mmCIF file of C-alpha atoms in Angstrom:
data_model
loop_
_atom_site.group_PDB
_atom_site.id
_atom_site.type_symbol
_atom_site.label_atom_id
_atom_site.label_comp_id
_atom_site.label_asym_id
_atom_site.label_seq_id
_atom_site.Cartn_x
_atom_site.Cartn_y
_atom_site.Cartn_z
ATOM 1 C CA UNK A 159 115.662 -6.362 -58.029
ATOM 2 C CA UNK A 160 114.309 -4.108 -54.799
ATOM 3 C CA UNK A 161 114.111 -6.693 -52.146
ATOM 4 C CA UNK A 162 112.723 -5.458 -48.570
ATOM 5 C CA UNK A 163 111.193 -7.551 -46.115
ATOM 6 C CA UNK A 164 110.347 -6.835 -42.501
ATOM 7 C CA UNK A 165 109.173 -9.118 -38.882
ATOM 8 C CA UNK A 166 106.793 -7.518 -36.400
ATOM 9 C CA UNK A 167 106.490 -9.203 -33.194
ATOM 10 C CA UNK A 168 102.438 -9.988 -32.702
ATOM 11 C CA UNK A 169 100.496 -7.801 -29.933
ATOM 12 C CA UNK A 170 99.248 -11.574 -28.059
ATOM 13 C CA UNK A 171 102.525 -12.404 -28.220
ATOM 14 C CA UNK A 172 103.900 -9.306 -26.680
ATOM 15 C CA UNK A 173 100.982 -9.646 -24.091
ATOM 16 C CA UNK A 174 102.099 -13.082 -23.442
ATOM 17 C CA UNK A 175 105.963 -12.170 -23.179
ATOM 18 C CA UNK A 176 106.719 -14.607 -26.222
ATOM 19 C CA UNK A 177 109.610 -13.466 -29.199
ATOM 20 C CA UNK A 178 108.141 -13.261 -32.274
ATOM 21 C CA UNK A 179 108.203 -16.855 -34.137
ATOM 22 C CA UNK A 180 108.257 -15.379 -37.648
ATOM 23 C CA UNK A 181 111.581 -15.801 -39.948
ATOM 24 C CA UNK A 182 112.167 -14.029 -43.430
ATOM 25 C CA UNK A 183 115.377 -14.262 -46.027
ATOM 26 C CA UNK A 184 115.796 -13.363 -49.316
ATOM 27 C CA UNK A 185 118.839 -13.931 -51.574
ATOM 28 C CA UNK A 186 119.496 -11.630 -54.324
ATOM 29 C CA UNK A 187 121.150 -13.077 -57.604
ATOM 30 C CA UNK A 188 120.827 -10.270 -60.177
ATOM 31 C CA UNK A 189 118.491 -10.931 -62.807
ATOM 32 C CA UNK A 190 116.922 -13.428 -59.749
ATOM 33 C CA UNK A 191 115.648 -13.285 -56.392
ATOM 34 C CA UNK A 192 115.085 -15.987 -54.128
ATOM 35 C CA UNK A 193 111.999 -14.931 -51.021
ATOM 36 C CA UNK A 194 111.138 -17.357 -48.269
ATOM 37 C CA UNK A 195 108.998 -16.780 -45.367
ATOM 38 C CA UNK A 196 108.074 -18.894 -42.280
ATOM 39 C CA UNK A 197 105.402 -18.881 -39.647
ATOM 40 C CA UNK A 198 106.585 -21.001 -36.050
ATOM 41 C CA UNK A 199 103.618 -22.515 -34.405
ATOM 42 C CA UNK A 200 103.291 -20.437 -31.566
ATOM 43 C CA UNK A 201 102.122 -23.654 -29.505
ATOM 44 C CA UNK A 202 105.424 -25.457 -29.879
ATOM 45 C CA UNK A 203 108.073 -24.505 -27.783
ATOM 46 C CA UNK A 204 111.100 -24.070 -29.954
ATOM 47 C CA UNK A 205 109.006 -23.026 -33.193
ATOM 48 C CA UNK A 206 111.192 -19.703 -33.757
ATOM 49 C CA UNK A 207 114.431 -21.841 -34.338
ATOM 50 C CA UNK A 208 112.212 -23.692 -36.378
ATOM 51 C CA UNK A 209 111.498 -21.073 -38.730
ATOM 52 C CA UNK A 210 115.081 -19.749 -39.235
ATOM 53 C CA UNK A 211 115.906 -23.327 -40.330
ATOM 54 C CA UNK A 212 113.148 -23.304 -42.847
ATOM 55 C CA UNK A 213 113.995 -20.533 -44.712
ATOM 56 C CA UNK A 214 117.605 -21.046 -44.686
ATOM 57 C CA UNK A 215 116.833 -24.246 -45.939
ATOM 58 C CA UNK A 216 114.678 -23.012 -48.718
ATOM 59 C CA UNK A 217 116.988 -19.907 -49.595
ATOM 60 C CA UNK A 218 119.940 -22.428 -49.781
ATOM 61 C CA UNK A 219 118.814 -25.317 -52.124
ATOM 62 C CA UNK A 220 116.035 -22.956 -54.132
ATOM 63 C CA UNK A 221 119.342 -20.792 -55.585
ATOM 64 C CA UNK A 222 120.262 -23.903 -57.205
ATOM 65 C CA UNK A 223 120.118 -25.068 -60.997
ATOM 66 C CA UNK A 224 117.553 -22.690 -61.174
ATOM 67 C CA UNK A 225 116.583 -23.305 -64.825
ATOM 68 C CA UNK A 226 116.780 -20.114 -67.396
ATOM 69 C CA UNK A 227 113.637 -17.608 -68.417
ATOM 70 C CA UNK A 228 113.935 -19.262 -71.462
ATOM 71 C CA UNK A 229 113.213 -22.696 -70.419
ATOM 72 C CA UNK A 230 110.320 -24.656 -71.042
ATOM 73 C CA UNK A 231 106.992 -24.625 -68.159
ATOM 74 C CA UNK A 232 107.993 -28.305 -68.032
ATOM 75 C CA UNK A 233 111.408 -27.749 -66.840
ATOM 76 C CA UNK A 234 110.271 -24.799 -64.187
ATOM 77 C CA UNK A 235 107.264 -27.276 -63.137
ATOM 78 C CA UNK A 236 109.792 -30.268 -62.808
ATOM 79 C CA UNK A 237 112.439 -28.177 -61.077
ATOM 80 C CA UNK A 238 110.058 -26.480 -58.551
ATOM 81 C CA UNK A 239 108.195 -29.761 -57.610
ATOM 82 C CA UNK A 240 111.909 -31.860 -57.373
ATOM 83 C CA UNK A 241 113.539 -28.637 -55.194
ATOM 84 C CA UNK A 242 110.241 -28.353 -52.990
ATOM 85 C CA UNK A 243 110.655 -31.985 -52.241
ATOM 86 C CA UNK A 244 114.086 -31.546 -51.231
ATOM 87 C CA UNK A 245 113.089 -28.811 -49.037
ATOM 88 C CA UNK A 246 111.330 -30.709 -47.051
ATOM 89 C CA UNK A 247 113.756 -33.784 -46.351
ATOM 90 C CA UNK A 248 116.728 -31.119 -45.596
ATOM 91 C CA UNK A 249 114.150 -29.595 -42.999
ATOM 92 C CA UNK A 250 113.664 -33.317 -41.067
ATOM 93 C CA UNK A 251 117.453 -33.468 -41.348
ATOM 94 C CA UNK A 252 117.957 -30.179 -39.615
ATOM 95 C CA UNK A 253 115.727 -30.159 -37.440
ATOM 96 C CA UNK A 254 116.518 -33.887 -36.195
ATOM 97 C CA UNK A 255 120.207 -33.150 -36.386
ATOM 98 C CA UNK A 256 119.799 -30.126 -33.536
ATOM 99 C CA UNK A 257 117.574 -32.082 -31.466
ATOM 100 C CA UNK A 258 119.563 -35.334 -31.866
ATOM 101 C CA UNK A 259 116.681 -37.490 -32.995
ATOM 102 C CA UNK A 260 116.136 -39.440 -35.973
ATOM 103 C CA UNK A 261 114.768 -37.994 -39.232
ATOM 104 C CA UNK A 262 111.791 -40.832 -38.698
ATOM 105 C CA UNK A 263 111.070 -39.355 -34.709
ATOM 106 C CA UNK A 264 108.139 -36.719 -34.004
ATOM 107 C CA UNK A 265 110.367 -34.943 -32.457
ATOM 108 C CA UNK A 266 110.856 -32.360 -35.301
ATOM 109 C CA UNK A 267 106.943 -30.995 -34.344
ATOM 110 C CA UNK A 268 108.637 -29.179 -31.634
ATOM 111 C CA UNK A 269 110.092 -27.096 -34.305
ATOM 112 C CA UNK A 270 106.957 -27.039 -36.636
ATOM 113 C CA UNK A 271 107.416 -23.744 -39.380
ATOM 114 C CA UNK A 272 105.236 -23.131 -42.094
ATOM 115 C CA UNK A 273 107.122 -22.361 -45.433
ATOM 116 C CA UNK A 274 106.276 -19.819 -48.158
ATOM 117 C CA UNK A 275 108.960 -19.435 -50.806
ATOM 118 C CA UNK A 276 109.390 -18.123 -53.923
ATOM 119 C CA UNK A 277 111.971 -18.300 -56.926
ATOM 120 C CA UNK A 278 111.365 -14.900 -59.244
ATOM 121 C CA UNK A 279 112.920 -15.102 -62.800
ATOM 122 C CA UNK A 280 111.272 -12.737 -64.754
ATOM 123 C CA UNK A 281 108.662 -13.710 -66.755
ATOM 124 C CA UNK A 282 108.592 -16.706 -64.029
ATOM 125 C CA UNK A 283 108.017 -17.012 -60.346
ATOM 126 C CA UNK A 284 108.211 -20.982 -59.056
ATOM 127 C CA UNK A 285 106.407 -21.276 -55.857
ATOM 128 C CA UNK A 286 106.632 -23.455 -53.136
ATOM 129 C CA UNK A 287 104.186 -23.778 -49.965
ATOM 130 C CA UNK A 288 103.323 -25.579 -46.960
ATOM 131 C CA UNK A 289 101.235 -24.035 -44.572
ATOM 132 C CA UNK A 290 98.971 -21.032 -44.012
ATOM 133 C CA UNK A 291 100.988 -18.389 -45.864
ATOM 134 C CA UNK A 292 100.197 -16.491 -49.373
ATOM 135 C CA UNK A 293 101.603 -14.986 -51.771
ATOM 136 C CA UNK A 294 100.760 -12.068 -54.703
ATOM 137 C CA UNK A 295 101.869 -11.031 -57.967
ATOM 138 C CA UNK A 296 102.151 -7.469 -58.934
ATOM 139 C CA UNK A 297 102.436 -6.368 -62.874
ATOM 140 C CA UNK A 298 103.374 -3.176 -64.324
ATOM 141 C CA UNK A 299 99.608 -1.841 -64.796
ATOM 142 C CA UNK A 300 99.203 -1.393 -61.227
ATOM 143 C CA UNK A 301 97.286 -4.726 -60.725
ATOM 144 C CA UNK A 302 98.093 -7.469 -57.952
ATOM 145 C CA UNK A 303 97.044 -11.155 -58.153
ATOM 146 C CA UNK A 304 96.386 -13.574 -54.990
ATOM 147 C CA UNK A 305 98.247 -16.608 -56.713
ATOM 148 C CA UNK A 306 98.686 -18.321 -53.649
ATOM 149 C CA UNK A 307 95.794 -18.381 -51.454
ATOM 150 C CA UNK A 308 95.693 -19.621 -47.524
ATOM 151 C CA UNK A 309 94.226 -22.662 -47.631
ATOM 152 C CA UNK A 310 90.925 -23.412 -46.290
ATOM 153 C CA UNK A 311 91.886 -26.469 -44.501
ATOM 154 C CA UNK A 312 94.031 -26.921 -41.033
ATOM 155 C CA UNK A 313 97.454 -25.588 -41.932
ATOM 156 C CA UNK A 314 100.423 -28.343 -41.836
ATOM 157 C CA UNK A 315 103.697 -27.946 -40.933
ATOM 158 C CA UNK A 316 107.088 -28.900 -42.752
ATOM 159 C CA UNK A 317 107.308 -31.452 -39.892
ATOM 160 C CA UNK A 318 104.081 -32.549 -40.325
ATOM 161 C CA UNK A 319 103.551 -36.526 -40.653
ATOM 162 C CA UNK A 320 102.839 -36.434 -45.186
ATOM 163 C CA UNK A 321 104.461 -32.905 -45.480
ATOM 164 C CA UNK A 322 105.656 -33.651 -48.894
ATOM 165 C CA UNK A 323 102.503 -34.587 -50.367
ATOM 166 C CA UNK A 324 100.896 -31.462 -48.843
ATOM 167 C CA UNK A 325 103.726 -29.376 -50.212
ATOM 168 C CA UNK A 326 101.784 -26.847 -52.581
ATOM 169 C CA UNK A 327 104.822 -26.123 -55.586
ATOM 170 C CA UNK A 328 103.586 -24.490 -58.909
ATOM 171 C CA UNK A 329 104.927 -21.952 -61.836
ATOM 172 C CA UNK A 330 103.146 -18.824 -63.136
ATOM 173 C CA UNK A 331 104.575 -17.732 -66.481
ATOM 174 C CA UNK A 332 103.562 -13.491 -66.200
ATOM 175 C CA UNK A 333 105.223 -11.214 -68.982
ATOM 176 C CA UNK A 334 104.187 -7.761 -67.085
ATOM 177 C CA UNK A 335 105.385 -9.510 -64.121
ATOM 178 C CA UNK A 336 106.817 -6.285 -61.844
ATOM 179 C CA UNK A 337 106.675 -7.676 -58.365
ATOM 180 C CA UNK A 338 106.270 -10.510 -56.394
ATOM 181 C CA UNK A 339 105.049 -10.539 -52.173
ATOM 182 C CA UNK A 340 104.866 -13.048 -49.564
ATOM 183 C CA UNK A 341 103.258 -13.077 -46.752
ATOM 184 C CA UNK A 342 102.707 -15.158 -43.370
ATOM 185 C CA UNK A 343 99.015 -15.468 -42.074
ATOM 186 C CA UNK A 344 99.354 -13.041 -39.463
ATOM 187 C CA UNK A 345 99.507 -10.399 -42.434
ATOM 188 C CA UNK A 346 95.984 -11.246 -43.674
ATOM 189 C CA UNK A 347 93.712 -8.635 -42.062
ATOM 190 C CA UNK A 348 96.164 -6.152 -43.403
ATOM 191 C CA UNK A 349 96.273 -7.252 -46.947
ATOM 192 C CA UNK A 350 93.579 -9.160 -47.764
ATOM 193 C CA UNK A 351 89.701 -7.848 -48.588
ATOM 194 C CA UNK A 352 87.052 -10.156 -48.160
ATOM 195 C CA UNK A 353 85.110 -10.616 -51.447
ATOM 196 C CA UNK A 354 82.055 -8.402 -50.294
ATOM 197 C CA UNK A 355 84.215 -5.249 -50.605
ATOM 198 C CA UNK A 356 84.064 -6.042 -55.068
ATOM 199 C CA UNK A 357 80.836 -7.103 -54.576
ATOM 200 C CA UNK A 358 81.576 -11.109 -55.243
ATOM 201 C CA UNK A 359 80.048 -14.028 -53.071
ATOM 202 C CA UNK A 360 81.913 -15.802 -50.441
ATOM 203 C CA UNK A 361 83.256 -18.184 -52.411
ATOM 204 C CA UNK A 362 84.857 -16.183 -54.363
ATOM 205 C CA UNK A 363 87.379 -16.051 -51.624
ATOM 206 C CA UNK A 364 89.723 -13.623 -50.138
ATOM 207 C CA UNK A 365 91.401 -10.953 -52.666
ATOM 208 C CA UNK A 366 94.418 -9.006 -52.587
ATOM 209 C CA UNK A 367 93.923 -5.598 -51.200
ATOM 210 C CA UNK A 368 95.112 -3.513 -54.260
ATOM 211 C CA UNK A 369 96.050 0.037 -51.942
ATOM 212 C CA UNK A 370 98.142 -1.958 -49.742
ATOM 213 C CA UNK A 371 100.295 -3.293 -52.453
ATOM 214 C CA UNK A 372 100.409 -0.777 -54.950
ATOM 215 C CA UNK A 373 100.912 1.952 -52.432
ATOM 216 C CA UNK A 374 103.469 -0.085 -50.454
ATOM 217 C CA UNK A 375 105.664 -1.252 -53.989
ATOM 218 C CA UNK A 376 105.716 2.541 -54.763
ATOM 219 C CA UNK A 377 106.920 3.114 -51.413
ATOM 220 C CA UNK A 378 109.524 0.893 -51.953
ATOM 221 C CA UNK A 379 110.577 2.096 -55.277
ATOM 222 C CA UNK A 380 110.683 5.564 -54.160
ATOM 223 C CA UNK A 381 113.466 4.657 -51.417
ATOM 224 C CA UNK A 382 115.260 2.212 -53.172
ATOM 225 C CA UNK A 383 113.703 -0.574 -50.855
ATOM 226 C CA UNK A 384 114.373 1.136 -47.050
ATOM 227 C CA UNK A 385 112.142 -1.526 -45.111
ATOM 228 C CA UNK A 386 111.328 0.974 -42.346
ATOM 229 C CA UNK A 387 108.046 2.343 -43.856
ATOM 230 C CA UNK A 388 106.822 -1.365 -44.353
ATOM 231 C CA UNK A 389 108.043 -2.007 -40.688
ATOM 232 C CA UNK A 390 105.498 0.812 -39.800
ATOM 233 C CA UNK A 391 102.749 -0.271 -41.657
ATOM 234 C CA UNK A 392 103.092 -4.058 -39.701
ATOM 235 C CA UNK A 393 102.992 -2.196 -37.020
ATOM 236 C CA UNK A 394 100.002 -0.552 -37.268
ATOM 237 C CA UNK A 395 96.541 -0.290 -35.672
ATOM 238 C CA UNK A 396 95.501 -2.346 -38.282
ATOM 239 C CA UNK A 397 98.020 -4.339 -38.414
ATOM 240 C CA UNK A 398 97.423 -5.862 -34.791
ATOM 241 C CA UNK A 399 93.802 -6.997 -35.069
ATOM 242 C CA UNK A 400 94.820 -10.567 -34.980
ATOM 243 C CA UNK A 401 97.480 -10.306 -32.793
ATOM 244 C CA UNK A 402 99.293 -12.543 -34.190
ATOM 245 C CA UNK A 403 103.268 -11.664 -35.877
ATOM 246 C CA UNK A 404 103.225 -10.675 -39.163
ATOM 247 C CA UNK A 405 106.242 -10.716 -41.633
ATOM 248 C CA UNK A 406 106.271 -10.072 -45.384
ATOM 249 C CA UNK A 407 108.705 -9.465 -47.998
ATOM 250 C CA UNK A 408 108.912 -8.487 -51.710
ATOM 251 C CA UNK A 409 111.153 -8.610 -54.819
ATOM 252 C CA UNK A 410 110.131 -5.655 -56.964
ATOM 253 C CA UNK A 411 111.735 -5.835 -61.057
ATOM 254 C CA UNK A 412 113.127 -2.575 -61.419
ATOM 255 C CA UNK A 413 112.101 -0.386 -64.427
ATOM 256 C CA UNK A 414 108.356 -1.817 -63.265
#
């Protein structure tokens, strides 16, 4: 696997002095990667901290019993949905255990993360999601696939009151799978058209902005996953139209 990932700090949060409240990890396994990205809610004050917990949690219990490609959909579906799960007690844990609360306290809010993580076994990619972030599938004919919209509603938080019935966890079984990108929300403007630009109605909802992902996974292919370039393109002109921090990162199959 090519993994790269990169952080950009928001231009209203620059303005406004304020770190950037975005976390990314990624652990490579081989044959396996394991992606998970986090968006701090910029109106709680210790949201950053937040994030890093989320995606260490994630990264840490999502690289286990991770079932084979060969497995059934029922045992990816039953694995993703009892890990996600997981994922979200371990964060209350955390989270409670560095601000010395109880796991049952609203206290954790002032650590609210989103979560956007991913488990990519080719032909599978598990999925798990609570929040505001997306995430796209690439295959080897140069095509990319919003699998895992925003959602239209008010995002929640891991530390939100019900977060494990909002979780979002699913499998997508794709035999030309080549690549695999998430995304936090701040990243939308950048990589997602609105429908008008194919000509579709509204509803059809946003769609995956095929030049910025096929032109930024051959990019990464040609130099062997050297994040700077994608650092460059969060940093764009572009980029900052929302203002808001943007991080992204990708697990590319090599020989795709």
């Amino acid at each position: 696997m090519i993994i790269a990932g990169a952080s950009v700090q928001g231009t209203a949060h620059l303005a406004a002095a304020q770190g950037c409240q975005d976390a990314f990890k990624a652990v490579d396994l081989g044959d396996t990667a394991v992606l998970a990205v986090s968006d701090g809610a910029s109106s709680r004050d210790r949201s950053a901290l937040g994030a890093h917990i989320a995606v260490d949690t994630a990264c840490r219990l999502l690289t286990e019993e991770i079932p084979d490609a060969e497995d059934t959909p029922e045992t990816w579906t039953r694995w993703i949905a009892g890990r996600g799960g997981r994922v979200v007690e371990e964060y209350l844990r955390a989270t409670a255990g560095v601000l010395g609360t109880d796991t049952g306290s609203a206290e954790p809010g002032t650590l609210a993360a989103t979560l956007t993580a991913a488990v990519v076994t080719p032909p599978w990619t598990a999925f798990v999601s609570i929040g505001d972030g997306f995430g796209t599938l690439l295959t080897h004919d140069d095509r990319c696939h919003l699998v895992l919209p925003p959602p239209t509603a008010p995002p929640a938080f891991l530390s939100s009151p019900g977060a494990a019935l909002r979780l979002r966890t699913f499998v997508v079984w794709e035999p030309e799978l080549s690549g695999v990108v998430l995304a936090t929300d701040g990243c939308a403007a950048l990589s997602l058209d609105h429908p008008s630009v194919r000509q579709l109605p509204p509803e059809a909802g946003p769609l995956p902005a095929e030049r910025f992902f096929v032109g930024l996974a051959a990019t990464l292919r040609e130099n062997h996953g050297d994040a700077e370039p994608l650092r460059r393109r969060l940093s764009g002109q572009e980029a900052g139209r929302t203002g808001d921090d943007l991080t992204l990162l990708c697990a590319l199959v090599e020989g795709r």
